[in-house]
XYZ file of C-alpha atoms in Angstrom:
595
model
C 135.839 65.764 160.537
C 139.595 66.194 162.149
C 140.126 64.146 165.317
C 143.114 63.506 167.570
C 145.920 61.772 166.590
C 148.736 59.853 168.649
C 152.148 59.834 166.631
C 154.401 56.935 166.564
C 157.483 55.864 165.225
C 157.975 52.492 163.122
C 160.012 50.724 165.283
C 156.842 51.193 167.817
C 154.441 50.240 165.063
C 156.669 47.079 164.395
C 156.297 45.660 167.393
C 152.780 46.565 167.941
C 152.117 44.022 165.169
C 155.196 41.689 166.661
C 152.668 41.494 169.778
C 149.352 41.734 168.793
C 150.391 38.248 166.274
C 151.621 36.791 169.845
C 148.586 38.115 171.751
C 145.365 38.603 169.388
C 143.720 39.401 172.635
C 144.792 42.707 172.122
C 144.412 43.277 168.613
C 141.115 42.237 169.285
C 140.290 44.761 172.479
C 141.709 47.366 170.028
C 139.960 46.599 166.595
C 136.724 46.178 168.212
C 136.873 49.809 170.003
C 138.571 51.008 166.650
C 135.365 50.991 164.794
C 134.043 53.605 166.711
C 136.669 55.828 164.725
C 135.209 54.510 161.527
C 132.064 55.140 162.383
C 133.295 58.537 163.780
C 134.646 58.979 159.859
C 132.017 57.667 158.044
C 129.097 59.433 159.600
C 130.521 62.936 159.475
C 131.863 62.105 155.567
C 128.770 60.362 153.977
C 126.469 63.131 154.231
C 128.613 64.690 151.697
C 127.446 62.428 148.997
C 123.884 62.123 150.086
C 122.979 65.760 150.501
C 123.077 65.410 146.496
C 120.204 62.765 146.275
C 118.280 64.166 149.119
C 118.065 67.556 147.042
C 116.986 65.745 144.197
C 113.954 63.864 146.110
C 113.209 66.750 148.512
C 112.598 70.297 146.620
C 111.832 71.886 150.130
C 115.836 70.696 150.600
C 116.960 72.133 147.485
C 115.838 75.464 147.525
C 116.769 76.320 150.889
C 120.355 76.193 151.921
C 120.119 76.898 155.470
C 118.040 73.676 155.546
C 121.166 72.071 153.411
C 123.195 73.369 156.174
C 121.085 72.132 159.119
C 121.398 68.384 157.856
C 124.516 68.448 157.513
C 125.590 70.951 160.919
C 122.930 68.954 163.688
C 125.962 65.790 163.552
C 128.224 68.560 165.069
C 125.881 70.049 167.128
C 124.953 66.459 168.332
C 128.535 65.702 169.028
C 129.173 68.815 170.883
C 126.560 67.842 173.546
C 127.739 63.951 173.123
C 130.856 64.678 173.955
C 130.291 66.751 177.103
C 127.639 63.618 178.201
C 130.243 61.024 177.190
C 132.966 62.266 179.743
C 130.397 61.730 182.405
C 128.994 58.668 181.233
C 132.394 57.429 180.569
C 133.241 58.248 184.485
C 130.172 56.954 185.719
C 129.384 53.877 183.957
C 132.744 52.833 181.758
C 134.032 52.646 178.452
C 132.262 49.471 177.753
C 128.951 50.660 178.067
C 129.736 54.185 176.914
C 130.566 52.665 173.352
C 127.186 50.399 173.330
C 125.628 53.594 174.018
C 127.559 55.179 171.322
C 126.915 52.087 168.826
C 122.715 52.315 169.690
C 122.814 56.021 169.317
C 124.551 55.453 165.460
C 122.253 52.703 164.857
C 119.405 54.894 165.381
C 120.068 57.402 163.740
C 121.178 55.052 160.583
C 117.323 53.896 160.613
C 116.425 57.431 161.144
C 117.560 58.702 158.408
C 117.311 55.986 156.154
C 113.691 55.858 156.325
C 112.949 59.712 156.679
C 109.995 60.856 154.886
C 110.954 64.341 155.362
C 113.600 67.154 156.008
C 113.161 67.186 160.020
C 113.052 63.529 159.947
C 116.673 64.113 158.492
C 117.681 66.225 161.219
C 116.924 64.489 163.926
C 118.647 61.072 162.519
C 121.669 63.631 162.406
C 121.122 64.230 166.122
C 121.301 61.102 167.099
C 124.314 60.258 164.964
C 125.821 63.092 166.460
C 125.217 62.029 169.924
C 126.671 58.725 168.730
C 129.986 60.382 167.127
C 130.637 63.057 170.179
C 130.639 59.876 172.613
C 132.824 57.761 170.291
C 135.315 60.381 169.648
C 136.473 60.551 173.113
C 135.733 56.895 174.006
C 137.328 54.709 171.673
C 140.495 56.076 172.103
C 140.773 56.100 175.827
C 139.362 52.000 175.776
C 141.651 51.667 173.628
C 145.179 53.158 175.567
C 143.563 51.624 178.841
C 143.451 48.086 177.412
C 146.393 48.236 175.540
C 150.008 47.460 176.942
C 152.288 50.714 177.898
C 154.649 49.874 175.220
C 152.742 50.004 172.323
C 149.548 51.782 173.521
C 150.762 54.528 171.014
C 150.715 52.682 168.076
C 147.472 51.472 169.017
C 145.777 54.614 169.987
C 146.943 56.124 166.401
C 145.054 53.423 164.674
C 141.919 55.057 165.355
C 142.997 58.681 163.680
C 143.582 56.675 160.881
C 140.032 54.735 160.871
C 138.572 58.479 161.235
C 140.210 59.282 157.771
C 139.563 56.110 156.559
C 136.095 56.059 157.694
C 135.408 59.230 155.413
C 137.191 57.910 152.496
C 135.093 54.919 153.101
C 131.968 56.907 153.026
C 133.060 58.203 149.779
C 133.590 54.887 148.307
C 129.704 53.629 149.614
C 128.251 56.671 148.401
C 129.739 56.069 144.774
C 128.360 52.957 144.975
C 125.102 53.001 145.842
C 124.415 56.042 142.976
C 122.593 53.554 140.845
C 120.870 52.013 143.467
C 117.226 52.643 144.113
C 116.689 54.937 146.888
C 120.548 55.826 146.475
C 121.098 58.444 149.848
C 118.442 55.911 151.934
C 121.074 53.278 151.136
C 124.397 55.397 151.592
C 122.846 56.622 155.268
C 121.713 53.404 156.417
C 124.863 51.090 155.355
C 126.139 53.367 159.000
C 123.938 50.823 160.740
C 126.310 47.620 160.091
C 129.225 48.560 161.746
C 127.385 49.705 164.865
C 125.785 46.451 164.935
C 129.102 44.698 164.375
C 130.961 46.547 167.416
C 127.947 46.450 169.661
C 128.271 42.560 169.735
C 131.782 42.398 169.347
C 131.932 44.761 172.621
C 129.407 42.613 174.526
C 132.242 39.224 174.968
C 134.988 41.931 175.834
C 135.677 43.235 179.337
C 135.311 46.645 180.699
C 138.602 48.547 180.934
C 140.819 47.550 183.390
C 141.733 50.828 184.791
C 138.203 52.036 185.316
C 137.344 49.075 187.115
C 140.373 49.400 189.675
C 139.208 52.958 189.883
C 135.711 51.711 191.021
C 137.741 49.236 193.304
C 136.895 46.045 191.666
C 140.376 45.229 191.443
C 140.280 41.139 191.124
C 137.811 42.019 187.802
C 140.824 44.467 186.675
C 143.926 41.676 187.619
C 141.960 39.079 185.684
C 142.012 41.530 182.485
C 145.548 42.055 182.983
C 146.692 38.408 182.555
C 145.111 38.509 179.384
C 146.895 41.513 178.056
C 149.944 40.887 179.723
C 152.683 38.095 180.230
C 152.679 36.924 183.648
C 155.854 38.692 184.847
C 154.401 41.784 183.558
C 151.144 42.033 185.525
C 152.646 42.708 188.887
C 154.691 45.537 187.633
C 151.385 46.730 185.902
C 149.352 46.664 189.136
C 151.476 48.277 191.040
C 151.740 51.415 188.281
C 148.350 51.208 187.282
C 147.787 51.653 191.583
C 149.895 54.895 191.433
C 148.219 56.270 188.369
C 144.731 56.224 189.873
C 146.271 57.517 192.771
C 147.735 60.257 191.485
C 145.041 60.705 189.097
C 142.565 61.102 192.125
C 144.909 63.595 193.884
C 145.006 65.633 190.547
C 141.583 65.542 189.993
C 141.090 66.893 193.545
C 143.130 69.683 193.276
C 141.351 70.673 190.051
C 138.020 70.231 191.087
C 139.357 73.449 192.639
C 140.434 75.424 190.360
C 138.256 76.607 187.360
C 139.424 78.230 184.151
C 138.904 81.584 184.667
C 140.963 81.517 187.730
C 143.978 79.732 185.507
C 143.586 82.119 183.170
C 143.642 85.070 185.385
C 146.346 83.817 187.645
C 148.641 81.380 185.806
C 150.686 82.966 183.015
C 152.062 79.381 181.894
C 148.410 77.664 181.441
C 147.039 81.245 179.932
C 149.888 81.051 177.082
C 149.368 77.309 176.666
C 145.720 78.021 176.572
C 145.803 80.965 173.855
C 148.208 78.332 171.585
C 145.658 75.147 172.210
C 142.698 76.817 171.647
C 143.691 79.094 168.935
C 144.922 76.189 167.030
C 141.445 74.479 167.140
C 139.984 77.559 166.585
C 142.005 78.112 163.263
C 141.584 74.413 162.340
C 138.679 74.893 161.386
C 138.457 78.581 160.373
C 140.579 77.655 157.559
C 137.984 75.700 155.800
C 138.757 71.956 156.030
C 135.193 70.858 156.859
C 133.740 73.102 154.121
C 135.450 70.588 151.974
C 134.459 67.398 153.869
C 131.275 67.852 154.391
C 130.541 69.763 151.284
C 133.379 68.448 148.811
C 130.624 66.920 145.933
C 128.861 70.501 146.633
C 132.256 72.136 145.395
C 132.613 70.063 142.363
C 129.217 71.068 141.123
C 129.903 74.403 141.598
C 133.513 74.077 139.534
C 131.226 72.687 136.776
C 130.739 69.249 136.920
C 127.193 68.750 136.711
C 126.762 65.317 137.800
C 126.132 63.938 140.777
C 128.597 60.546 139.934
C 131.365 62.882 138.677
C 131.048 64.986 141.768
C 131.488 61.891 144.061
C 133.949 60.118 142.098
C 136.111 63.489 141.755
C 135.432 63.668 145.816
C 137.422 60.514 145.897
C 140.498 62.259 145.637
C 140.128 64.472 148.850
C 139.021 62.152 150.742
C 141.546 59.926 150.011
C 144.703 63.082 150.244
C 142.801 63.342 153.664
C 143.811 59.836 154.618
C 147.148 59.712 153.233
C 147.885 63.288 154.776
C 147.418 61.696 158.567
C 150.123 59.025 157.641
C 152.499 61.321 156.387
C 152.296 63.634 159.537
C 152.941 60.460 161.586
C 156.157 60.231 159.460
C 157.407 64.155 159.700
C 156.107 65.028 162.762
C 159.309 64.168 165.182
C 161.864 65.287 162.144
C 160.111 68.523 161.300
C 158.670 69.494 164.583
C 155.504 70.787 165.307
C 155.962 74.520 164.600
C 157.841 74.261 161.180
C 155.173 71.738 159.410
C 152.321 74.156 161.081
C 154.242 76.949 159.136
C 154.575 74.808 155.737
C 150.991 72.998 155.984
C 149.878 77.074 156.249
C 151.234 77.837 153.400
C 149.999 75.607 151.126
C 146.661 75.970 152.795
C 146.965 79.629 151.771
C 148.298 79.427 148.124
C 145.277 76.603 147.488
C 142.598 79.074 148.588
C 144.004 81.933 146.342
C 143.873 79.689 143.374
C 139.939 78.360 144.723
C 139.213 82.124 145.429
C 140.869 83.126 141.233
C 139.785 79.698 139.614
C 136.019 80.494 140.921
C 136.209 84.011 139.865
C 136.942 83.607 136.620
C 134.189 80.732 135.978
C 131.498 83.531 137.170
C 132.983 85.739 134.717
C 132.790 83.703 131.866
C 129.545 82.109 132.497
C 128.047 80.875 129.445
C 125.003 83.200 128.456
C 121.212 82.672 128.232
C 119.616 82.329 124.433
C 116.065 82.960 124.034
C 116.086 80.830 121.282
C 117.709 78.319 123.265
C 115.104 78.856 126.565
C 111.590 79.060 124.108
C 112.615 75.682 122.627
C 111.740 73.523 125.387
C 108.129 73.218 125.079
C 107.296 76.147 123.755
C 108.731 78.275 126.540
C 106.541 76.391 128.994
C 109.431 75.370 130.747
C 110.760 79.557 130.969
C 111.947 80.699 134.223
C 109.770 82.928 135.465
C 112.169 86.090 136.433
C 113.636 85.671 132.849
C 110.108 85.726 131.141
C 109.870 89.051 132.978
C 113.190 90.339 132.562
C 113.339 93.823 130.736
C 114.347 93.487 126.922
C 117.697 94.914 127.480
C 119.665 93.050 130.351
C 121.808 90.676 130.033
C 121.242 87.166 131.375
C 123.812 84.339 131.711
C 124.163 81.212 133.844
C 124.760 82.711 137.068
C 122.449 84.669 136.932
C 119.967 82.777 136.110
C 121.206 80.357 138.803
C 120.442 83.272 141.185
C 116.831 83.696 140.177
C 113.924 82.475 142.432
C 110.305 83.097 141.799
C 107.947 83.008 144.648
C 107.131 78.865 144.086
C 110.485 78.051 142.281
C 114.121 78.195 141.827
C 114.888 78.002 138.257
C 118.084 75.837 136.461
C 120.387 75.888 133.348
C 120.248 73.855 131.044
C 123.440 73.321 128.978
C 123.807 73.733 125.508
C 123.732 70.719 123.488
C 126.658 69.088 120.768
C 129.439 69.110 122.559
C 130.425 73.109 123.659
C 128.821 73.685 126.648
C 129.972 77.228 126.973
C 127.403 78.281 124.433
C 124.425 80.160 125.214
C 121.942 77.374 127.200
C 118.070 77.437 128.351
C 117.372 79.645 131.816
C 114.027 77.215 132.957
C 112.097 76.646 136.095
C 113.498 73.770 137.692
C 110.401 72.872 139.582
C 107.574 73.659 136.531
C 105.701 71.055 135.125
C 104.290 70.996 131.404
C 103.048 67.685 129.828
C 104.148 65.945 133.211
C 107.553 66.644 132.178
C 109.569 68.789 134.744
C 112.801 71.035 133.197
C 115.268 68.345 134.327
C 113.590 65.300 132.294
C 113.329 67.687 129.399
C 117.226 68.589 129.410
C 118.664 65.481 130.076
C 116.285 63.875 127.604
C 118.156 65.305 125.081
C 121.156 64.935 126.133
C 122.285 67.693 127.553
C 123.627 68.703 131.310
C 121.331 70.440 134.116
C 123.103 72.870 136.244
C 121.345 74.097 139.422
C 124.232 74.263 141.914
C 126.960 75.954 139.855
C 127.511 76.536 135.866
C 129.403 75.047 132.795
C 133.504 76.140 133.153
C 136.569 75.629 131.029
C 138.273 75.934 134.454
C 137.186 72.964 136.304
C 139.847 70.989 136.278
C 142.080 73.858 137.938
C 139.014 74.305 140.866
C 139.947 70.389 141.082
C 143.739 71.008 141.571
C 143.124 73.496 143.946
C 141.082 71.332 146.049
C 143.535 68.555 145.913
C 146.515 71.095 146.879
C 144.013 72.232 150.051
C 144.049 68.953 151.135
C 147.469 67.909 150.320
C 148.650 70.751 152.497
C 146.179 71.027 155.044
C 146.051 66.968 156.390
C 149.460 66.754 157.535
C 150.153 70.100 159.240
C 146.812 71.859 160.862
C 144.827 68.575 159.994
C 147.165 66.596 162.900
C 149.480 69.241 164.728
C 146.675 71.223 166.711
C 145.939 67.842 168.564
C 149.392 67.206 169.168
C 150.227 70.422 170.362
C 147.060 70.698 173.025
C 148.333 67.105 174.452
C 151.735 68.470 174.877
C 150.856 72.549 175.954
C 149.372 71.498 179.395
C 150.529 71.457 182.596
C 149.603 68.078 183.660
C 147.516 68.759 187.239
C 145.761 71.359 184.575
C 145.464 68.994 181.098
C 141.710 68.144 182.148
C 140.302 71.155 182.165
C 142.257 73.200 179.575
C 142.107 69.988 177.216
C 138.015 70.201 177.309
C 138.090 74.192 176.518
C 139.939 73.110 173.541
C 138.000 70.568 172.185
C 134.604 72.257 172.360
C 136.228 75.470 170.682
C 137.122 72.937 168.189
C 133.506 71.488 168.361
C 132.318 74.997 168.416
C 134.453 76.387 165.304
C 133.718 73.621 163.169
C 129.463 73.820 164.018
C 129.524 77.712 162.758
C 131.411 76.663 159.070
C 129.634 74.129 158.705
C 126.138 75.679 159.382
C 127.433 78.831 157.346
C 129.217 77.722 154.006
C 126.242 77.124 151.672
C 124.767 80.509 152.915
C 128.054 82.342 152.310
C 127.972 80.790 148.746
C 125.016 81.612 147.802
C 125.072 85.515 149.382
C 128.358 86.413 147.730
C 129.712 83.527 145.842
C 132.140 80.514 145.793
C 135.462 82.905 144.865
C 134.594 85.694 147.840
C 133.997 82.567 150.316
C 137.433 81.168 149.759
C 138.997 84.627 149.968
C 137.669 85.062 153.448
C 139.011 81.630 154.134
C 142.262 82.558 152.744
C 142.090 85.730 154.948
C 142.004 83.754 158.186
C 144.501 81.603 156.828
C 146.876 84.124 156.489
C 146.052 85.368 159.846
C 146.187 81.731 161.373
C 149.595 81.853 159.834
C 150.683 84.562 161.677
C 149.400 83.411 165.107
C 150.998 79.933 164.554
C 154.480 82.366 164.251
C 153.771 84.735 167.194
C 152.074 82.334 169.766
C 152.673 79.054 169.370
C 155.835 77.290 170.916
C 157.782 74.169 169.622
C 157.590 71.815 171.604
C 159.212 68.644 169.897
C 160.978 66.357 171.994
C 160.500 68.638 175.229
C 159.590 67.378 178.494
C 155.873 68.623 179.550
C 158.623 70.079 182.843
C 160.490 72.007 180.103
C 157.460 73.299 178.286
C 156.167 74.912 181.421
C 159.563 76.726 181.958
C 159.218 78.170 178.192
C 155.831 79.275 178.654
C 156.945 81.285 181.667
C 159.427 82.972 179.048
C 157.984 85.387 176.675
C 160.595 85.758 174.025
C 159.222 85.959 170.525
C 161.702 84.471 167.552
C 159.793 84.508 164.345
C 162.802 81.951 162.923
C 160.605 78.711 163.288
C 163.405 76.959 160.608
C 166.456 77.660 163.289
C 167.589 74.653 165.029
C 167.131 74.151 169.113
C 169.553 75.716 171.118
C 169.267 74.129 175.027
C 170.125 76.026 177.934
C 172.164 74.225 180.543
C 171.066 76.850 182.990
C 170.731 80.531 184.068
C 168.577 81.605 182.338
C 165.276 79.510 182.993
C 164.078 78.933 179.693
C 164.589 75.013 180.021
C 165.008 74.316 176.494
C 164.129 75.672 173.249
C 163.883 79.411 172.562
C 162.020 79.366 169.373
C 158.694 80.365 169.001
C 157.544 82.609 172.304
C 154.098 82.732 173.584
């Protein structure tokens, strides 16, 4: 899952650590709200890992991939209704007690899911962990840059992108570990339940946030909070701004309480232009594909070859962790590239990764290793046979995918690899649920030695699915994985950023709730190299959108944006350096990039 991220420089980050070693106060408000980013991560990345056990226990699961997808999709449905809830809860009743909330609602759904009996039992744990990761996405940053002092609240704040990413790497790590374990996905679900328990008692001894509090006129609760993050000289100057920001805060909120969105939009050129580059960018951050591959990245791997499930997560390990490394590097380019140029870049290795995907997947369907009869009748006396190729007429041709494809009214069937060594040989086409001398078609393969494919077949061209994967990720995480939240902070006019900013993050909820519930269905209705073609179509088109709508808007004042979206001069030369205007001509700045 891709969340907001707050850049900073390193001389900021410095002295973030100078002061939180001076004041652990701090550190602590901020790593104690922080976990609500890991738990943001981990949630939305583990379910990668365990969908591959749960198929194993729960045939129901494995032949239906809508179901796949509705395990996987309810978190984001969850968190699109937990995050509309949270900014009312947060408004109403804090930030404090809208993270304990958050914290119960991942703790139940850990013990949910960890002791489900059943498919729906599944989906509602997903619900609730949903619920859980709408509310802490919005939360744990804002405690977080309210209890944090001006001067490094950046810094801060950016930690908890970086616990999102590491969250899912984390989740990546747990669910390699626990593949040996008995009752491996119980144990990779549930492990969710520690950290919740850990920040819910860990946010009990810490105070509410002090700007809330003022805002609900407890102000001697809010001064006392202040001392502690502040030195004393500093708390009077703090008052008196944090007085004026609720102030104005109030007299913005008033005025917007006013104006809805369709009336922006149908009066206010400036907020309609900033709206069409905000929301198009989360629209098109997840059109591109990226949660395809977090949420389904061992998926991917089986269908590039690898057969096992260890092989699949341990491979898995490398976009998770590209994911991670990606956020850090945007932090570093983000204020020397600008926001427009590294959109452009990220885009284009987005778009060169899927081709290869869409080419590398392709040609493993093409060269799928055939079906022997000789190969299929050995296995207990062809007692094991899939049924559709028992029936088959004597003169088609049957290989791997195909047989892959089959499904017989009570069964999906499997392929079993051939055995000393060359897997591209011809293999066994058997029933994967059928039973004969209480031995199912699995056992029976793996008994001897060989692989069982049911998700995607043997290929000489897995490693290259693998590269591509890694280039997706190397080129996505930086650019579209951080810039679309960077841009939609910076877009807005303020006295409108409350209202626009919410349209953009539930057409980011929104966007990423249809991939996810559509991938596996996609796959399976026209196959892994068509899917990544249509995701390299909309890349290509997100590419040109990013070049004919969005603006740059590095180093501009939000006063100088404004006058540029008033503008509507197009310049397709994103690489040409910033010409200001000193006047006459009311652009206010940059004139790259028009709207």
């Amino acid at each position: 899952m891709e969340g907001g991220v707050h850049e900073f420089d390193g001389s900021t980050f410095r002295e973030c650590f100078s002061l939180s070693w001076r004041n652990p106060y701090v550190l602590r408000l901020a790593f104690s709200a922080g976990i609500g980013g890991l738990l943001f991560g981990y949630d939305t990345g583990v379910i990668s890992g365990a969908l591959l056990y749960i198929r194993d226990d729960f045939p129901s699961v494995d032949k239906n991939t809508w179901l796949q997808e509705m395990i996987v999709s309810m978190a984001v449905a969850g968190a699109i209704i937990g995050a509309a809830i949270g900014g009312w809860a947060n408004d109403r009743y804090g930030r404090r007690t809208s993270i304990l909330v958050a914290d119960a609602l991942f703790f139940a759904g850990a013990a949910v899911m960890a002791s489900a009996t059943g498919p729906a039992q599944l989906v509602v744990g997903r619900v609730f962990v949903g619920l859980g990761v709408g509310t802490a996405s919005m939360t744990s940053p804002l405690y977080i840059s309210e209890a944090s002092p001006a001067r490094i609240r950046g810094a801060l704040v950016s930690t908890n992108g970086l616990l999102i990413t590491g969250g899912q790497f984390l989740s990546y790590l747990i669910n390699l570990a626990f593949t040996k374990a008995p009752g491996t996905w119980r144990w990779m679900l549930g492990v969710a339940a520690v950290p919740a328990v850990v920040q819910f008692f860990l946010m009990l001894f810490l105070p509410e946030s002090p700007r809330w509090l003022y805002r609900k006129g407890r102000e001697e609760e809010a001064e006392a909070i202040l001392r502690k993050i502040y030195s004393a000289e500093e708390v009077e100057r703090e008052k008196e701004e944090l007085k004026e920001s609720v102030e104005a805060e109030a007299r913005e909120r008033s005025s917007s309480e006013k104006t809805s969105l369709v009336a922006l939009l149908m009066t206010t050129a400036t907020v309609r232009r900033g709206l069409v580059a905000g929301v198009g960018l989360q629209v098109f951050q997840q059109l591109v594909g990226i949660n395809t591959v977090m949420y389904y990245s061992p998926t991917i791997v089986q269908l590039a070859g690898f057969a096992s499930n260890q092989t699949a997560l341990a491979l898995s390990l490398v976009t998770a962790g590209l994911n991670a490394a990606g956020s850090l590097v945007s932090i570093y380019f983000i204020d020397r590239t600008g926001r427009r140029k590294l959109l452009v870049i990220s885009l284009a290795g987005v778009i060169l990764s899927l081709a290869l995907l869409s080419a590398v997947f392709h040609e493993a369907t093409s060269h799928s290793p055939p079906v022997g009869a000789a190969e299929t009748a050995h296995f207990h006396g062809g007692a094991l046979t899939c049924p559709e190729y028992s029936s088959r007429s004597s003169s088609s041709f049957w290989d791997c995918t195909r047989c892959l494809k089959a499904s017989a009214a009570s069964t999906g069937c499997g392929f079993c690899a051939a055995g000393g060594g060359d897997k591209l040989r011809a293999g066994a086409c058997l029933a994967a649920a059928a039973a004969a001398s209480n031995t199912t078609a699995r056992d029976a393969c793996r008994g001897e030695g060989r692989e069982w494919y049911t998700r995607g077949c043997p290929s000489r061209y897995g490693w290259l699915a693998m590269a591509g994967l890694a280039l997706y990720i190397a080129a996505f995480s930086p650019g579209m994985g951080t810039v679309p939240w960077i841009v939609n902070s910076e877009v807005y006019p303020l006295r409108h950023r409350g209202v626009c900013g919410g349209a953009a993050a539930t057409a980011n909820w929104v966007s990423n709730l249809a991939v996810a519930q559509s991938f596996l269905s996609l796959t399976d209705a026209i196959g892994a190299a068509w899917t990544f073609l249509i995701f390299g179509g909309l890349s290509v088109a997100a590419l040109a959108f990013v070049l004919v709508c969005v603006p740059e808007t590095k180093g501009l004042p939000i006063e100088e944006v404004e006058k540029m979206l008033e503008g509507r001069e197009l310049r397709l030369r994103f690489w040409a350096k910033r010409r200001h205007h000193h006047g006459g001509d009311g652009d206010g700045g940059e004139k790259t990039g028009g709207v």
